[in-house]
CSV table of C-alpha atoms in Angstrom, one decimal:
chain,number,residue,atom,x,y,z
A,1,UNK,CA,30.2,139.8,114.1
A,2,UNK,CA,32.4,138.6,117.2
A,3,UNK,CA,36.1,137.5,116.6
A,4,UNK,CA,35.4,134.1,117.1
A,5,UNK,CA,32.3,134.0,114.8
A,6,UNK,CA,34.5,135.8,112.2
A,7,UNK,CA,37.3,132.9,112.8
A,8,UNK,CA,35.0,130.0,112.2
A,9,UNK,CA,33.3,131.6,109.2
A,10,UNK,CA,37.0,131.9,107.6
A,11,UNK,CA,37.7,128.2,108.7
A,12,UNK,CA,34.3,127.1,107.0
A,13,UNK,CA,34.8,129.1,103.7
A,14,UNK,CA,38.8,127.5,103.7
A,15,UNK,CA,37.2,124.2,104.3
A,16,UNK,CA,34.4,124.7,101.7
A,17,UNK,CA,37.1,125.7,99.0
A,18,UNK,CA,39.1,122.6,99.6
A,19,UNK,CA,36.2,120.3,99.5
A,20,UNK,CA,35.2,121.9,96.0
A,21,UNK,CA,38.7,121.8,94.6
A,22,UNK,CA,38.9,117.6,94.7
A,23,UNK,CA,41.7,115.3,95.1
A,24,UNK,CA,45.0,115.3,92.8
A,25,UNK,CA,45.8,111.7,91.4
A,26,UNK,CA,49.2,111.1,89.9
A,27,UNK,CA,49.3,109.1,86.7
A,28,UNK,CA,53.3,108.2,86.1
A,29,UNK,CA,54.7,107.4,82.3
A,30,UNK,CA,56.7,104.4,82.9
A,31,UNK,CA,58.6,103.4,79.9
A,32,UNK,CA,55.3,101.8,77.9
A,33,UNK,CA,52.6,101.8,80.5
A,34,UNK,CA,50.8,104.1,82.7
A,35,UNK,CA,50.9,103.7,86.6
A,36,UNK,CA,48.3,103.2,87.7
A,37,UNK,CA,46.8,101.7,84.5
A,38,UNK,CA,43.4,102.3,86.0
A,39,UNK,CA,42.8,105.5,88.2
A,40,UNK,CA,39.7,105.8,90.5
A,41,UNK,CA,38.5,109.5,91.0
A,42,UNK,CA,35.2,111.4,92.2
A,43,UNK,CA,33.8,114.2,90.3
A,44,UNK,CA,35.9,117.4,90.6
A,45,UNK,CA,39.3,115.4,91.1
A,46,UNK,CA,42.3,116.6,88.9
A,47,UNK,CA,44.6,113.7,87.1
A,48,UNK,CA,48.3,115.1,86.7
A,49,UNK,CA,50.4,113.1,84.4
A,50,UNK,CA,54.2,113.0,85.4
A,51,UNK,CA,57.5,111.4,84.3
A,52,UNK,CA,56.4,112.6,80.6
A,53,UNK,CA,59.6,112.9,79.1
A,54,UNK,CA,59.1,111.0,75.5
A,55,UNK,CA,55.4,110.6,76.4
A,56,UNK,CA,52.1,112.4,75.8
A,57,UNK,CA,48.7,111.8,76.8
A,58,UNK,CA,45.3,112.1,74.7
A,59,UNK,CA,41.9,110.9,75.6
A,60,UNK,CA,40.0,109.1,73.2
A,61,UNK,CA,37.4,111.3,72.2
A,62,UNK,CA,34.9,108.5,71.7
A,63,UNK,CA,35.6,106.9,75.0
A,64,UNK,CA,34.6,109.7,77.5
A,65,UNK,CA,31.6,110.5,79.4
A,66,UNK,CA,29.0,112.4,76.9
A,67,UNK,CA,29.7,116.2,77.6
A,68,UNK,CA,33.2,115.8,78.9
A,69,UNK,CA,36.1,118.0,77.6
A,70,UNK,CA,38.4,115.6,75.5
A,71,UNK,CA,42.3,116.5,76.6
A,72,UNK,CA,45.8,116.2,74.6
A,73,UNK,CA,49.1,117.3,76.1
A,74,UNK,CA,52.4,118.1,74.1
A,75,UNK,CA,55.0,115.6,74.0
A,76,UNK,CA,57.1,115.7,77.3
A,77,UNK,CA,54.7,118.0,79.1
A,78,UNK,CA,55.3,117.0,82.5
A,79,UNK,CA,52.7,118.2,85.1
A,80,UNK,CA,49.8,118.2,82.5
A,81,UNK,CA,46.5,117.9,84.3
A,82,UNK,CA,43.1,117.6,83.8
A,83,UNK,CA,39.9,118.1,86.0
A,84,UNK,CA,37.4,115.7,85.3
A,85,UNK,CA,33.7,116.6,86.3
A,86,UNK,CA,31.4,114.1,84.6
A,87,UNK,CA,31.0,110.7,86.1
A,88,UNK,CA,31.9,107.7,83.8
A,89,UNK,CA,35.3,106.3,82.4
A,90,UNK,CA,37.7,108.1,80.3
A,91,UNK,CA,40.2,106.1,78.2
A,92,UNK,CA,43.5,107.6,77.3
A,93,UNK,CA,46.7,106.9,75.7
A,94,UNK,CA,50.3,108.1,74.9
A,95,UNK,CA,50.6,108.5,71.2
A,96,UNK,CA,54.1,107.5,70.9
A,97,UNK,CA,53.6,104.2,72.7
A,98,UNK,CA,50.0,103.1,72.3
A,99,UNK,CA,50.8,100.1,70.0
A,100,UNK,CA,53.2,98.8,73.1
A,101,UNK,CA,50.1,98.9,75.3
A,102,UNK,CA,50.3,102.5,76.9
A,103,UNK,CA,46.6,102.9,77.4
A,104,UNK,CA,45.2,103.9,80.6
A,105,UNK,CA,41.6,104.6,82.0
A,106,UNK,CA,40.1,107.0,84.7
A,107,UNK,CA,36.9,106.1,86.4
A,108,UNK,CA,35.1,108.9,87.7
A,109,UNK,CA,32.3,108.0,90.4
A,110,UNK,CA,31.7,105.4,92.7
A,111,UNK,CA,29.4,103.3,90.5
A,112,UNK,CA,30.0,101.4,87.3
A,113,UNK,CA,30.5,103.9,84.6
A,114,UNK,CA,27.3,104.9,82.6
A,115,UNK,CA,29.3,105.0,79.3
A,116,UNK,CA,30.9,101.5,79.8
A,117,UNK,CA,28.9,99.9,77.0
A,118,UNK,CA,29.5,102.5,74.6
A,119,UNK,CA,33.4,102.2,75.3
A,120,UNK,CA,33.1,98.4,74.5
A,121,UNK,CA,31.3,99.0,71.5
A,122,UNK,CA,33.7,101.8,70.3
A,123,UNK,CA,37.1,99.6,70.6
A,124,UNK,CA,35.9,98.1,67.4
A,125,UNK,CA,36.2,101.4,65.6
A,126,UNK,CA,40.0,102.1,67.1
A,127,UNK,CA,42.4,102.2,64.3
A,128,UNK,CA,45.7,101.7,65.9
A,129,UNK,CA,46.5,99.3,68.6
A,130,UNK,CA,43.0,98.0,68.9
A,131,UNK,CA,44.2,94.8,70.9
A,132,UNK,CA,45.9,97.0,73.5
A,133,UNK,CA,42.7,99.3,73.9
A,134,UNK,CA,41.1,96.3,74.3
A,135,UNK,CA,43.4,94.9,76.8
A,136,UNK,CA,43.0,98.1,79.0
A,137,UNK,CA,39.0,98.2,79.1
A,138,UNK,CA,39.5,94.4,80.2
A,139,UNK,CA,41.9,95.4,82.9
A,140,UNK,CA,39.5,98.3,84.0
A,141,UNK,CA,36.6,96.1,84.2
A,142,UNK,CA,38.4,93.5,86.3
A,143,UNK,CA,39.2,96.5,88.6
A,144,UNK,CA,35.5,97.6,88.7
A,145,UNK,CA,34.5,94.1,89.7
A,146,UNK,CA,37.4,93.8,92.6
A,147,UNK,CA,36.0,97.2,93.7
A,148,UNK,CA,32.0,95.7,93.7
A,149,UNK,CA,31.3,98.7,91.0
A,150,UNK,CA,30.2,96.2,88.3
């Protein structure tokens, strides 16, 4: 193999690794809410939670796509990250501040989440801060509509 061919092969391999690793999206904990409240990502992207002093993040196990892995960070665990491979919507909360409205969503994929109706039905089963979870779902649906994904 000529040196030019080797160089091209190495460059293509590096690009493939970069493409396979996905993007990183930052979600900031800001007093009593997530910024952004709804994050849009592609399969394989990573969500990184920052500014987590006094906060944690935990997915709602029944409000993530079938087969997706739920998550829970430690309180104050800045830099906690989760890579999301399954298309659909993921709802999450900050346990100390959920009753103040600290509920967020990640939508993975470029179409309406296939688990959206399941999430809407599951809101009725939420025990703590149901109104705040419902508000986050409504906000996510508004953003989906604005992006033409609903």
